[in-house]
Short mmCIF file of C-alpha atoms in Angstrom, two decimals:
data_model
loop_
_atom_site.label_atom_id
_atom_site.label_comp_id
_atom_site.label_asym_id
_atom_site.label_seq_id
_atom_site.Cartn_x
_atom_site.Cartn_y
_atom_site.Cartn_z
CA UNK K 1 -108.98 72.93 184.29
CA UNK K 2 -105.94 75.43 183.03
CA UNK K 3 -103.66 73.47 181.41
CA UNK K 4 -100.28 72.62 182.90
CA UNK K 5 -98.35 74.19 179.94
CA UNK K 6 -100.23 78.10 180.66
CA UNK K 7 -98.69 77.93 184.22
CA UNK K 8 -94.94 78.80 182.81
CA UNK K 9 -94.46 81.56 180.70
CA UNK K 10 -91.57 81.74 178.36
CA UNK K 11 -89.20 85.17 179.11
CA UNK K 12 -87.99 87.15 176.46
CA UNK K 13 -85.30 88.23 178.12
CA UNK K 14 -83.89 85.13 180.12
CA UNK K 15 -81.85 86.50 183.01
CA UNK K 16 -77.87 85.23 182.29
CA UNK K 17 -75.33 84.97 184.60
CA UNK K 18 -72.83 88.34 184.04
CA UNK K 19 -69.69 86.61 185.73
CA UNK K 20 -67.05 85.75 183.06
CA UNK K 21 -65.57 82.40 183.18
CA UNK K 22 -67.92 80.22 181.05
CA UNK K 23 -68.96 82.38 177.73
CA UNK K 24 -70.16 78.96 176.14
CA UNK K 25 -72.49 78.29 179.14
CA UNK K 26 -74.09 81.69 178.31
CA UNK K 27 -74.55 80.77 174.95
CA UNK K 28 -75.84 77.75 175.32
CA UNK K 29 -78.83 78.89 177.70
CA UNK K 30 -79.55 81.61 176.20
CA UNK K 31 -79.94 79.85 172.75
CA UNK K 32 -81.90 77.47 174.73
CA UNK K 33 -84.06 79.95 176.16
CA UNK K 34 -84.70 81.38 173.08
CA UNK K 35 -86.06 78.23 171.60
CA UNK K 36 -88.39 77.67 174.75
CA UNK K 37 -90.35 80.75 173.49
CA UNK K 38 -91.04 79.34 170.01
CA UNK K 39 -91.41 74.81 171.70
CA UNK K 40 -95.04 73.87 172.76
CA UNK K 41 -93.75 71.20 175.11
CA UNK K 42 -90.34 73.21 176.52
CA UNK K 43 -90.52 76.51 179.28
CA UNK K 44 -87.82 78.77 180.13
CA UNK K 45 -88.97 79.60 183.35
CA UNK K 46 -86.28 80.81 185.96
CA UNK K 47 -86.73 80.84 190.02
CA UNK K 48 -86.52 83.61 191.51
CA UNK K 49 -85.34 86.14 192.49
CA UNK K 50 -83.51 85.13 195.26
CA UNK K 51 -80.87 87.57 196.88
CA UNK K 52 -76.90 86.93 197.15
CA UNK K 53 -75.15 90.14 199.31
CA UNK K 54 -78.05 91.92 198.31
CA UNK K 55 -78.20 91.52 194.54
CA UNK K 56 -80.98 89.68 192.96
CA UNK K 57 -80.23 86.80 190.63
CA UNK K 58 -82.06 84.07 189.28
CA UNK K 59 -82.82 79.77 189.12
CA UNK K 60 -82.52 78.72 185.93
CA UNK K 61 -85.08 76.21 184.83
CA UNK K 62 -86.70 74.57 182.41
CA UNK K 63 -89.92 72.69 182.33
CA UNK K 64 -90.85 69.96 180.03
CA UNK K 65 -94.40 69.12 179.28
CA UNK K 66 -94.08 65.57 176.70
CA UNK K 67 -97.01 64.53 174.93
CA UNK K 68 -100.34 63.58 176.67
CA UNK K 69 -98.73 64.90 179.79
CA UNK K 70 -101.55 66.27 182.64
CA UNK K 71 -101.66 67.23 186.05
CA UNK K 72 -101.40 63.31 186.98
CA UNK K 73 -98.56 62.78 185.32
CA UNK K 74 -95.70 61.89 187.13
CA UNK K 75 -93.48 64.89 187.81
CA UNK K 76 -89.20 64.47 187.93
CA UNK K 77 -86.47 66.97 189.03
CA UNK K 78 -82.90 67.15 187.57
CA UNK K 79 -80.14 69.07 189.71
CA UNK K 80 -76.95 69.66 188.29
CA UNK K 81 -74.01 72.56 188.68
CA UNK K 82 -73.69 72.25 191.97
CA UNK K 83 -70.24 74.09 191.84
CA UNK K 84 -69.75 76.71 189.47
CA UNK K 85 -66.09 75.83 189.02
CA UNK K 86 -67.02 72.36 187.42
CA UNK K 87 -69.54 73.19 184.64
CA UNK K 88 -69.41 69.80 182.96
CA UNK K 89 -72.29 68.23 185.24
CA UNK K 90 -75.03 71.58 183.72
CA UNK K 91 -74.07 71.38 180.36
CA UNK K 92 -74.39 67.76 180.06
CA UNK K 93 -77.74 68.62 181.72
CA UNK K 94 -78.32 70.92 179.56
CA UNK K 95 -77.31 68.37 176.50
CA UNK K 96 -80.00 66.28 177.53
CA UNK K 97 -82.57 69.30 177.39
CA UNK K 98 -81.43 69.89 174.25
CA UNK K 99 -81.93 65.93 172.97
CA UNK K 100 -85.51 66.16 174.44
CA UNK K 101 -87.11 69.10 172.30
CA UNK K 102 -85.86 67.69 169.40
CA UNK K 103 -87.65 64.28 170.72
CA UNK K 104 -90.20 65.50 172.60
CA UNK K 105 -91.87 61.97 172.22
CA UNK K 106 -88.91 60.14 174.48
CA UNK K 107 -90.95 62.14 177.08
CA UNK K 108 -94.55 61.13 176.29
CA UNK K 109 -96.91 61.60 179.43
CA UNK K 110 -94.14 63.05 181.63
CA UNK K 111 -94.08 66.32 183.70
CA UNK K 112 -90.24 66.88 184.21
CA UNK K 113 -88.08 70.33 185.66
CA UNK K 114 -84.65 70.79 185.32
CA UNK K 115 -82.19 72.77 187.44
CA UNK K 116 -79.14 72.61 185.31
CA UNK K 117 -77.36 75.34 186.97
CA UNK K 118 -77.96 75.14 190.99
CA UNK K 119 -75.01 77.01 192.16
CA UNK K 120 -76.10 80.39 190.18
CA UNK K 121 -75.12 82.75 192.87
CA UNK K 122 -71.59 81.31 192.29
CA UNK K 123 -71.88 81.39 188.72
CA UNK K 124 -73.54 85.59 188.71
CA UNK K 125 -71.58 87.17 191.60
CA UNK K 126 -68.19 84.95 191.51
CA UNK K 127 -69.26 83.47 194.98
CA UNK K 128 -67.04 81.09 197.17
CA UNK K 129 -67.62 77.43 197.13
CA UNK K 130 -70.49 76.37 199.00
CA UNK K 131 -70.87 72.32 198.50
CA UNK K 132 -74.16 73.08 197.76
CA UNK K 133 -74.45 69.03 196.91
CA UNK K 134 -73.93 68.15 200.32
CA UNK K 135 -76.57 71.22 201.38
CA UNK K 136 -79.58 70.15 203.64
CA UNK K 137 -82.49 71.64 202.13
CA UNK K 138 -84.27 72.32 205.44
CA UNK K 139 -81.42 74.42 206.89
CA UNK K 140 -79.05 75.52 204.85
CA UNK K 141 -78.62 79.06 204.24
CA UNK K 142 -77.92 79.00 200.57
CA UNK K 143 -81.09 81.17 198.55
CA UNK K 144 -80.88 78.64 195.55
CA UNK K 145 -81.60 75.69 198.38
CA UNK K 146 -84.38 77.76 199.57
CA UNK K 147 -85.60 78.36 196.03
CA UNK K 148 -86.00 74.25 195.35
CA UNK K 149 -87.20 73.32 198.38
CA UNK K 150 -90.57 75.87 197.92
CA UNK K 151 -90.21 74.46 194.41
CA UNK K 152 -90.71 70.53 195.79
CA UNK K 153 -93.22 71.64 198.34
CA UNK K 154 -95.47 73.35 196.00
CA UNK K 155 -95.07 70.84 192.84
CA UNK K 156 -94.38 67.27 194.62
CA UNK K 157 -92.07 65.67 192.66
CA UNK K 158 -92.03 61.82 192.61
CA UNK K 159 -88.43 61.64 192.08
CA UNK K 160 -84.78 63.77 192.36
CA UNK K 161 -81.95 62.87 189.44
CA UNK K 162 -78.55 64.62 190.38
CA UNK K 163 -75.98 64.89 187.99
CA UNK K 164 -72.31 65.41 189.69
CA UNK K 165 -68.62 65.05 189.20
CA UNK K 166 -67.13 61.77 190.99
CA UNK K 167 -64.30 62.41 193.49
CA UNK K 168 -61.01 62.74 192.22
CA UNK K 169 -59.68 59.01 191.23
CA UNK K 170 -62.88 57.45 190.73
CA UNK K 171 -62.54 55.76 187.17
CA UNK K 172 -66.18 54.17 186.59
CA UNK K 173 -69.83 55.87 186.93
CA UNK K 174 -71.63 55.52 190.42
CA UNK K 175 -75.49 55.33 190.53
CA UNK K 176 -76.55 55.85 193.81
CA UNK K 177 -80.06 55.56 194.98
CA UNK K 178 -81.77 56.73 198.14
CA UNK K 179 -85.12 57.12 199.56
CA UNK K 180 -87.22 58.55 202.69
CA UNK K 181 -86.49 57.29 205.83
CA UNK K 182 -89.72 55.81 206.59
CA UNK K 183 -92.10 55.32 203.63
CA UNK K 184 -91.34 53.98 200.49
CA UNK K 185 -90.92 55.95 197.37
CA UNK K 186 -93.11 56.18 194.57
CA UNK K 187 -92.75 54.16 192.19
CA UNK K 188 -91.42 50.92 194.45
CA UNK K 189 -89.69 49.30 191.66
CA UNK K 190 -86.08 48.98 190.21
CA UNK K 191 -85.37 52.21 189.06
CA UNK K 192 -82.27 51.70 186.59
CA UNK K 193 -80.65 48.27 185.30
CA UNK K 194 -77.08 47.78 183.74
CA UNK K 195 -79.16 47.83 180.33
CA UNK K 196 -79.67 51.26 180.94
CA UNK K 197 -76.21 51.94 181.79
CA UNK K 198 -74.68 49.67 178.95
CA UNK K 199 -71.81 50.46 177.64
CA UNK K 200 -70.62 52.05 180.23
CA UNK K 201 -68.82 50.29 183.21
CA UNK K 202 -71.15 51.78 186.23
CA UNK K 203 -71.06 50.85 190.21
CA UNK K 204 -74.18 50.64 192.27
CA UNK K 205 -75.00 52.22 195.45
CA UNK K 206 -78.24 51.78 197.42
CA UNK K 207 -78.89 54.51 200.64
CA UNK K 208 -79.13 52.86 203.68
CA UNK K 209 -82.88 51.79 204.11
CA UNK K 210 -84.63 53.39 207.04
CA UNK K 211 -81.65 56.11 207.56
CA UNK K 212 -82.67 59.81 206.35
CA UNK K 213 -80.22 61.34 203.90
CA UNK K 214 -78.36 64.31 205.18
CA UNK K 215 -78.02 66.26 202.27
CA UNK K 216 -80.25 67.04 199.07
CA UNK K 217 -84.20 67.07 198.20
CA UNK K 218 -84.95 63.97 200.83
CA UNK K 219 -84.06 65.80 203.85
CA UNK K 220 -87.49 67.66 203.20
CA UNK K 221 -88.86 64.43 202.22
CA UNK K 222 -91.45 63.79 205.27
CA UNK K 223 -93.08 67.13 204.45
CA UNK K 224 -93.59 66.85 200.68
CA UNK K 225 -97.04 65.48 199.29
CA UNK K 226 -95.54 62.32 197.86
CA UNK K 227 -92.53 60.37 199.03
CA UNK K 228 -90.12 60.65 196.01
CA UNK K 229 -87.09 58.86 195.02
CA UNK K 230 -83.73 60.19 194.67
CA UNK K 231 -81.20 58.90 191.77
CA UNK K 232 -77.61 60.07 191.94
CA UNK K 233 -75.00 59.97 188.95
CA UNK K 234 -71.39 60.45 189.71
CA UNK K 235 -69.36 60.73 186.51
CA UNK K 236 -65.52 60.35 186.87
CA UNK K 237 -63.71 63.91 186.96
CA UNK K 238 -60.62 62.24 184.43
CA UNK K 239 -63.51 61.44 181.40
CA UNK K 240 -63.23 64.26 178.66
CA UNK K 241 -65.86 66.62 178.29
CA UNK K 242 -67.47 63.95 175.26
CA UNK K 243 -67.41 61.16 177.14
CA UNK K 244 -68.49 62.93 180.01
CA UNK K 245 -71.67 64.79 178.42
CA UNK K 246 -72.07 61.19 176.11
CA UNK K 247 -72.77 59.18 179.05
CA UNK K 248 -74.96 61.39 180.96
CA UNK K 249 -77.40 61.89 177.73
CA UNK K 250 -77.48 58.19 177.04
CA UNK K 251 -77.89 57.37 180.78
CA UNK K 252 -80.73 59.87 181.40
CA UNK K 253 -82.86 58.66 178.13
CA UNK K 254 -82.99 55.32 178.66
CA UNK K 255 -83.82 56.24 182.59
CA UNK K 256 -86.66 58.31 181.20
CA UNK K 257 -87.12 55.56 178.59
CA UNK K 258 -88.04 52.95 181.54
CA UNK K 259 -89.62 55.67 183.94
CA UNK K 260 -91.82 56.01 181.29
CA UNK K 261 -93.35 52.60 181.28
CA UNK K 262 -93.66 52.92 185.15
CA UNK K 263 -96.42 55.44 184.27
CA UNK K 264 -97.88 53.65 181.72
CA UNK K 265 -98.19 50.27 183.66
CA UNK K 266 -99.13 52.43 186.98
CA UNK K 267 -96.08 52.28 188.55
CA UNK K 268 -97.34 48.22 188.94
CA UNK K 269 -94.15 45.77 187.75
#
């Protein structure tokens, strides 16, 4: 069988956004795209294209491959930048990227994708806002919503992690959690804990049970090969851009952290 790892190839030439407003962002990805040419487990592997008023533009993504992972590993998607006017939420994605091929082992026997940068169209060609977080993936018109929801068809993801700003005068984290409709997710455990979370003062919310989200990867859910989970983080707007980016990093490893005992235990606790 061809190994997972063959099926991205890293670019030499990563296509960056050309819109000014956030010269560190293009820095940052394109130093990380650079080292995704020389890491065995990371890929730099954009989407794409898709079109925006007839220009093409590009997805960016990277893949993550930790050790021992195969093609039964379980398989997670991160979103993030869902507004290009609010950068914190991709570059603490990106953060976490970052934290992972230096520890490639915190991922051992996972198969995980991340989006860090979903509103690229806004980002490239200086679009208007398009609350592409609220977006449902089965009709909206947006070509980066089209791009991920081929993306989840074709690679079946078990689970969605979104990483957005809180609503102005929200002063904790929120963790939401959703899932289909009608079937249960996969794994049907506890996803997070407070000792995850700790120290950080965090608020729970669980998604109606039996009610279909309106908006993100679960309103495609009944067509996808597995019924996948969807975890939400909602950092408050007022944190500083340390705090901010500290909390998601430290959230999002010990979530992979526990995830990855799921595996290892078959998903049985």
């Amino acid at each position: 069988m061809e190994p997972i790892s063959s099926r991205f190839t890293a670019i030499t030439h990563a296509p960056l956004p050309l819109a000014p407003p956030a010269n560190a962002w293009h820095a940052r990805i394109g130093a990380l795209y650079a080292r995704s040419q020389k890491d065995r487990a990371l890929f730099g592997s954009p989407l794409g294209p898709f079109h925006f008023d007839g220009q093409p533009g590009w997805l960016p993504r990277f893949v993550f491959f930790g050790p021992q992972a195969s093609d039964e590993s379980w398989r997670l998607a991160f979103l993030a930048g869902f507004d290009h006017r609010d950068l914190r939420p991709a570059q603490a994605l990106l953060g976490f990227v970052e934290r992972l091929a230096e520890h490639a082992e915190q991922g051992h026997g996972l198969n995980l994708a991340f989006f860090p940068l979903v509103d690229a169209a806004g980002l490239t060609f200086a679009a208007p806002p398009r609350h592409l977080a609220a977006a449902h993936w089965l009709h909206d018109s947006a070509p980066e919503i089209g791009l991920l929801e081929k993306d989840a068809r074709l690679r079946g993801y078990h689970g969605f992690v979104r990483i957005e700003t809180a609503a102005p005068g929200e002063d904790i984290l929120t963790i939401r959690v959703r899932e289909p409709a009608e079937k249960h997710p996969t794994p049907d455990v506890e996803l997070i804990s407070t000792e995850e979370i700790d120290p950080f003062p965090v608020r729970f919310e669980l998604g109606a049970r039996g009610v279909a989200p309106a908006d993100g990867p679960l309103t495609v859910a009944d067509d996808l090969p597995v019924q996948p989970f969807e975890l939400t983080l909602f950092v408050p707007s007022a944190w500083s851009d340390d705090l901010y980016h500290d909390a998601v990093s430290h959230i999002l490893a010990r979530f992979i952290r526990r995830y990855r005992a799921f595996q290892a235990f078959g998903g049985h606790l």
